[in-house]
Amino acid sequence: MNSFMFSNDRPIYIQLVEQLELYIVSGKIPPGQRLPSVRDLAISAKVNPNTMQRALAELESLKLIYTERTNGKFVTTNEKLLTKYRNKLATEKAKIYFQSMQKLGFDKNNALEFLKQKGGTK
């Protein structure tokens, strides 16, 4: 989880939310796992602890993580919620793919066919 990457186009805390959300829904941080402390996460991401706390508060409001008093923060075990967010992220990625392909002159069917042909290759 120490591979955070940031760009200058959006606030860092939003990028943290997006990256942590991806780690959670992909299972890179498994359901029920205790998260490192805010300070440790901030050090890992090379950000201010207040920025990390803001990102974690957002993830908590999305119910992707929860806090147990005195025990720390944990990833949700709600599989329906995780599936919902996984599908949301996949839909966003698909939309970007189709928009990019349209700019290259592909219609939706051609873009799907291209994806089928190239899907199994690197």
JSON list of C-alpha atoms in Angstrom, two decimals:
[
{"chain": "A", "resi": 1, "resn": "MET", "atom": "CA", "xyz": [0.00, 0.00, 0.00]},
{"chain": "A", "resi": 2, "resn": "ASN", "atom": "CA", "xyz": [3.01, 2.27, -0.11]},
{"chain": "A", "resi": 3, "resn": "SER", "atom": "CA", "xyz": [2.71, 3.01, -3.82]},
{"chain": "A", "resi": 4, "resn": "PHE", "atom": "CA", "xyz": [0.72, 6.23, -3.74]},
{"chain": "A", "resi": 5, "resn": "MET", "atom": "CA", "xyz": [1.05, 8.42, -6.81]},
{"chain": "A", "resi": 6, "resn": "PHE", "atom": "CA", "xyz": [-0.23, 11.98, -7.08]},
{"chain": "A", "resi": 7, "resn": "SER", "atom": "CA", "xyz": [-0.79, 14.50, -9.82]},
{"chain": "A", "resi": 8, "resn": "ASN", "atom": "CA", "xyz": [-1.13, 18.26, -9.54]},
{"chain": "A", "resi": 9, "resn": "ASP", "atom": "CA", "xyz": [-4.57, 18.47, -11.15]},
{"chain": "A", "resi": 10, "resn": "ARG", "atom": "CA", "xyz": [-6.70, 17.65, -8.07]},
{"chain": "A", "resi": 11, "resn": "PRO", "atom": "CA", "xyz": [-6.46, 17.95, -4.29]},
{"chain": "A", "resi": 12, "resn": "ILE", "atom": "CA", "xyz": [-4.24, 15.31, -2.69]},
{"chain": "A", "resi": 13, "resn": "TYR", "atom": "CA", "xyz": [-6.91, 14.13, -0.25]},
{"chain": "A", "resi": 14, "resn": "ILE", "atom": "CA", "xyz": [-9.27, 13.33, -3.16]},
{"chain": "A", "resi": 15, "resn": "GLN", "atom": "CA", "xyz": [-6.52, 11.35, -4.84]},
{"chain": "A", "resi": 16, "resn": "LEU", "atom": "CA", "xyz": [-5.88, 9.52, -1.56]},
{"chain": "A", "resi": 17, "resn": "VAL", "atom": "CA", "xyz": [-9.59, 8.66, -1.31]},
{"chain": "A", "resi": 18, "resn": "GLU", "atom": "CA", "xyz": [-9.57, 7.34, -4.89]},
{"chain": "A", "resi": 19, "resn": "GLN", "atom": "CA", "xyz": [-6.43, 5.27, -4.40]},
{"chain": "A", "resi": 20, "resn": "LEU", "atom": "CA", "xyz": [-7.49, 3.84, -1.03]},
{"chain": "A", "resi": 21, "resn": "GLU", "atom": "CA", "xyz": [-10.95, 3.11, -2.46]},
{"chain": "A", "resi": 22, "resn": "LEU", "atom": "CA", "xyz": [-9.28, 1.18, -5.28]},
{"chain": "A", "resi": 23, "resn": "TYR", "atom": "CA", "xyz": [-7.08, -0.76, -2.82]},
{"chain": "A", "resi": 24, "resn": "ILE", "atom": "CA", "xyz": [-10.19, -1.65, -0.80]},
{"chain": "A", "resi": 25, "resn": "VAL", "atom": "CA", "xyz": [-12.54, -2.71, -3.61]},
{"chain": "A", "resi": 26, "resn": "SER", "atom": "CA", "xyz": [-9.80, -4.66, -5.42]},
{"chain": "A", "resi": 27, "resn": "GLY", "atom": "CA", "xyz": [-9.01, -6.62, -2.26]},
{"chain": "A", "resi": 28, "resn": "LYS", "atom": "CA", "xyz": [-5.46, -5.27, -2.02]},
{"chain": "A", "resi": 29, "resn": "ILE", "atom": "CA", "xyz": [-6.60, -4.27, 1.46]},
{"chain": "A", "resi": 30, "resn": "PRO", "atom": "CA", "xyz": [-8.90, -7.18, 2.37]},
{"chain": "A", "resi": 31, "resn": "PRO", "atom": "CA", "xyz": [-12.32, -6.82, 4.04]},
{"chain": "A", "resi": 32, "resn": "GLY", "atom": "CA", "xyz": [-12.04, -6.67, 7.81]},
{"chain": "A", "resi": 33, "resn": "GLN", "atom": "CA", "xyz": [-8.36, -5.76, 7.78]},
{"chain": "A", "resi": 34, "resn": "ARG", "atom": "CA", "xyz": [-7.17, -3.20, 10.29]},
{"chain": "A", "resi": 35, "resn": "LEU", "atom": "CA", "xyz": [-5.61, -0.17, 8.63]},
{"chain": "A", "resi": 36, "resn": "PRO", "atom": "CA", "xyz": [-2.28, 1.22, 9.77]},
{"chain": "A", "resi": 37, "resn": "SER", "atom": "CA", "xyz": [-2.46, 4.31, 11.96]},
{"chain": "A", "resi": 38, "resn": "VAL", "atom": "CA", "xyz": [-3.15, 7.69, 10.36]},
{"chain": "A", "resi": 39, "resn": "ARG", "atom": "CA", "xyz": [0.45, 8.68, 11.03]},
{"chain": "A", "resi": 40, "resn": "ASP", "atom": "CA", "xyz": [1.84, 5.49, 9.44]},
{"chain": "A", "resi": 41, "resn": "LEU", "atom": "CA", "xyz": [-0.41, 5.87, 6.40]},
{"chain": "A", "resi": 42, "resn": "ALA", "atom": "CA", "xyz": [0.62, 9.52, 6.06]},
{"chain": "A", "resi": 43, "resn": "ILE", "atom": "CA", "xyz": [4.29, 8.57, 6.20]},
{"chain": "A", "resi": 44, "resn": "SER", "atom": "CA", "xyz": [3.72, 5.83, 3.62]},
{"chain": "A", "resi": 45, "resn": "ALA", "atom": "CA", "xyz": [1.95, 8.28, 1.28]},
{"chain": "A", "resi": 46, "resn": "LYS", "atom": "CA", "xyz": [4.36, 11.12, 2.09]},
{"chain": "A", "resi": 47, "resn": "VAL", "atom": "CA", "xyz": [1.51, 13.46, 3.03]},
{"chain": "A", "resi": 48, "resn": "ASN", "atom": "CA", "xyz": [0.54, 15.49, 6.08]},
{"chain": "A", "resi": 49, "resn": "PRO", "atom": "CA", "xyz": [-1.37, 13.42, 8.69]},
{"chain": "A", "resi": 50, "resn": "ASN", "atom": "CA", "xyz": [-4.23, 15.95, 8.51]},
{"chain": "A", "resi": 51, "resn": "THR", "atom": "CA", "xyz": [-4.55, 15.26, 4.78]},
{"chain": "A", "resi": 52, "resn": "MET", "atom": "CA", "xyz": [-4.64, 11.51, 5.42]},
{"chain": "A", "resi": 53, "resn": "GLN", "atom": "CA", "xyz": [-7.18, 11.96, 8.21]},
{"chain": "A", "resi": 54, "resn": "ARG", "atom": "CA", "xyz": [-9.41, 13.95, 5.83]},
{"chain": "A", "resi": 55, "resn": "ALA", "atom": "CA", "xyz": [-9.21, 11.14, 3.25]},
{"chain": "A", "resi": 56, "resn": "LEU", "atom": "CA", "xyz": [-10.01, 8.50, 5.86]},
{"chain": "A", "resi": 57, "resn": "ALA", "atom": "CA", "xyz": [-12.96, 10.54, 7.11]},
{"chain": "A", "resi": 58, "resn": "GLU", "atom": "CA", "xyz": [-14.30, 10.57, 3.55]},
{"chain": "A", "resi": 59, "resn": "LEU", "atom": "CA", "xyz": [-13.86, 6.80, 3.25]},
{"chain": "A", "resi": 60, "resn": "GLU", "atom": "CA", "xyz": [-15.67, 6.41, 6.55]},
{"chain": "A", "resi": 61, "resn": "SER", "atom": "CA", "xyz": [-18.56, 8.57, 5.31]},
{"chain": "A", "resi": 62, "resn": "LEU", "atom": "CA", "xyz": [-18.74, 6.24, 2.27]},
{"chain": "A", "resi": 63, "resn": "LYS", "atom": "CA", "xyz": [-18.83, 3.34, 4.76]},
{"chain": "A", "resi": 64, "resn": "LEU", "atom": "CA", "xyz": [-15.82, 1.67, 3.14]},
{"chain": "A", "resi": 65, "resn": "ILE", "atom": "CA", "xyz": [-14.02, 1.82, 6.47]},
{"chain": "A", "resi": 66, "resn": "TYR", "atom": "CA", "xyz": [-15.21, 2.05, 10.05]},
{"chain": "A", "resi": 67, "resn": "THR", "atom": "CA", "xyz": [-13.64, 2.94, 13.39]},
{"chain": "A", "resi": 68, "resn": "GLU", "atom": "CA", "xyz": [-13.65, 0.75, 16.47]},
{"chain": "A", "resi": 69, "resn": "ARG", "atom": "CA", "xyz": [-12.91, 2.85, 19.51]},
{"chain": "A", "resi": 70, "resn": "THR", "atom": "CA", "xyz": [-9.43, 2.12, 20.83]},
{"chain": "A", "resi": 71, "resn": "ASN", "atom": "CA", "xyz": [-8.84, -0.56, 18.14]},
{"chain": "A", "resi": 72, "resn": "GLY", "atom": "CA", "xyz": [-8.39, 1.60, 15.06]},
{"chain": "A", "resi": 73, "resn": "LYS", "atom": "CA", "xyz": [-9.88, 1.73, 11.58]},
{"chain": "A", "resi": 74, "resn": "PHE", "atom": "CA", "xyz": [-10.98, -1.33, 9.61]},
{"chain": "A", "resi": 75, "resn": "VAL", "atom": "CA", "xyz": [-12.10, -2.10, 6.06]},
{"chain": "A", "resi": 76, "resn": "THR", "atom": "CA", "xyz": [-15.78, -2.91, 5.77]},
{"chain": "A", "resi": 77, "resn": "THR", "atom": "CA", "xyz": [-16.83, -6.54, 5.46]},
{"chain": "A", "resi": 78, "resn": "ASN", "atom": "CA", "xyz": [-20.04, -5.55, 3.63]},
{"chain": "A", "resi": 79, "resn": "GLU", "atom": "CA", "xyz": [-19.63, -7.47, 0.35]},
{"chain": "A", "resi": 80, "resn": "LYS", "atom": "CA", "xyz": [-22.66, -5.80, -1.27]},
{"chain": "A", "resi": 81, "resn": "LEU", "atom": "CA", "xyz": [-21.16, -2.38, -0.63]},
{"chain": "A", "resi": 82, "resn": "LEU", "atom": "CA", "xyz": [-17.76, -3.48, -1.95]},
{"chain": "A", "resi": 83, "resn": "THR", "atom": "CA", "xyz": [-19.40, -4.88, -5.10]},
{"chain": "A", "resi": 84, "resn": "LYS", "atom": "CA", "xyz": [-21.34, -1.63, -5.55]},
{"chain": "A", "resi": 85, "resn": "TYR", "atom": "CA", "xyz": [-18.14, 0.44, -5.41]},
{"chain": "A", "resi": 86, "resn": "ARG", "atom": "CA", "xyz": [-16.22, -2.03, -7.59]},
{"chain": "A", "resi": 87, "resn": "ASN", "atom": "CA", "xyz": [-18.94, -1.77, -10.24]},
{"chain": "A", "resi": 88, "resn": "LYS", "atom": "CA", "xyz": [-18.96, 2.04, -9.94]},
{"chain": "A", "resi": 89, "resn": "LEU", "atom": "CA", "xyz": [-15.21, 2.18, -10.55]},
{"chain": "A", "resi": 90, "resn": "ALA", "atom": "CA", "xyz": [-15.44, -0.30, -13.43]},
{"chain": "A", "resi": 91, "resn": "THR", "atom": "CA", "xyz": [-18.19, 1.79, -15.04]},
{"chain": "A", "resi": 92, "resn": "GLU", "atom": "CA", "xyz": [-16.02, 4.92, -14.77]},
{"chain": "A", "resi": 93, "resn": "LYS", "atom": "CA", "xyz": [-13.05, 3.10, -16.35]},
{"chain": "A", "resi": 94, "resn": "ALA", "atom": "CA", "xyz": [-15.26, 1.73, -19.16]},
{"chain": "A", "resi": 95, "resn": "LYS", "atom": "CA", "xyz": [-16.64, 5.19, -19.86]},
{"chain": "A", "resi": 96, "resn": "ILE", "atom": "CA", "xyz": [-13.11, 6.60, -20.15]},
{"chain": "A", "resi": 97, "resn": "TYR", "atom": "CA", "xyz": [-12.12, 3.72, -22.45]},
{"chain": "A", "resi": 98, "resn": "PHE", "atom": "CA", "xyz": [-15.07, 4.28, -24.79]},
{"chain": "A", "resi": 99, "resn": "GLN", "atom": "CA", "xyz": [-14.52, 8.04, -24.85]},
{"chain": "A", "resi": 100, "resn": "SER", "atom": "CA", "xyz": [-10.85, 7.50, -25.73]},
{"chain": "A", "resi": 101, "resn": "MET", "atom": "CA", "xyz": [-11.71, 5.00, -28.44]},
{"chain": "A", "resi": 102, "resn": "GLN", "atom": "CA", "xyz": [-14.32, 7.35, -29.89]},
{"chain": "A", "resi": 103, "resn": "LYS", "atom": "CA", "xyz": [-11.60, 10.01, -30.23]},
{"chain": "A", "resi": 104, "resn": "LEU", "atom": "CA", "xyz": [-9.64, 7.46, -32.27]},
{"chain": "A", "resi": 105, "resn": "GLY", "atom": "CA", "xyz": [-12.62, 6.96, -34.58]},
{"chain": "A", "resi": 106, "resn": "PHE", "atom": "CA", "xyz": [-14.00, 3.73, -33.08]},
{"chain": "A", "resi": 107, "resn": "ASP", "atom": "CA", "xyz": [-17.73, 3.38, -32.50]},
{"chain": "A", "resi": 108, "resn": "LYS", "atom": "CA", "xyz": [-18.88, 1.39, -29.45]},
{"chain": "A", "resi": 109, "resn": "ASN", "atom": "CA", "xyz": [-19.14, -1.93, -31.33]},
{"chain": "A", "resi": 110, "resn": "ASN", "atom": "CA", "xyz": [-15.68, -1.53, -32.89]},
{"chain": "A", "resi": 111, "resn": "ALA", "atom": "CA", "xyz": [-14.24, -0.60, -29.48]},
{"chain": "A", "resi": 112, "resn": "LEU", "atom": "CA", "xyz": [-15.81, -3.73, -27.94]},
{"chain": "A", "resi": 113, "resn": "GLU", "atom": "CA", "xyz": [-14.47, -5.92, -30.74]},
{"chain": "A", "resi": 114, "resn": "PHE", "atom": "CA", "xyz": [-11.01, -4.40, -30.32]},
{"chain": "A", "resi": 115, "resn": "LEU", "atom": "CA", "xyz": [-11.17, -5.09, -26.60]},
{"chain": "A", "resi": 116, "resn": "LYS", "atom": "CA", "xyz": [-12.19, -8.72, -27.22]},
{"chain": "A", "resi": 117, "resn": "GLN", "atom": "CA", "xyz": [-9.27, -9.18, -29.63]},
{"chain": "A", "resi": 118, "resn": "LYS", "atom": "CA", "xyz": [-6.69, -7.52, -27.38]},
{"chain": "A", "resi": 119, "resn": "GLY", "atom": "CA", "xyz": [-8.12, -8.47, -23.98]},
{"chain": "A", "resi": 120, "resn": "GLY", "atom": "CA", "xyz": [-6.03, -11.60, -23.61]},
{"chain": "A", "resi": 121, "resn": "THR", "atom": "CA", "xyz": [-2.78, -10.07, -24.82]},
{"chain": "A", "resi": 122, "resn": "LYS", "atom": "CA", "xyz": [-0.32, -7.75, -23.17]}
]
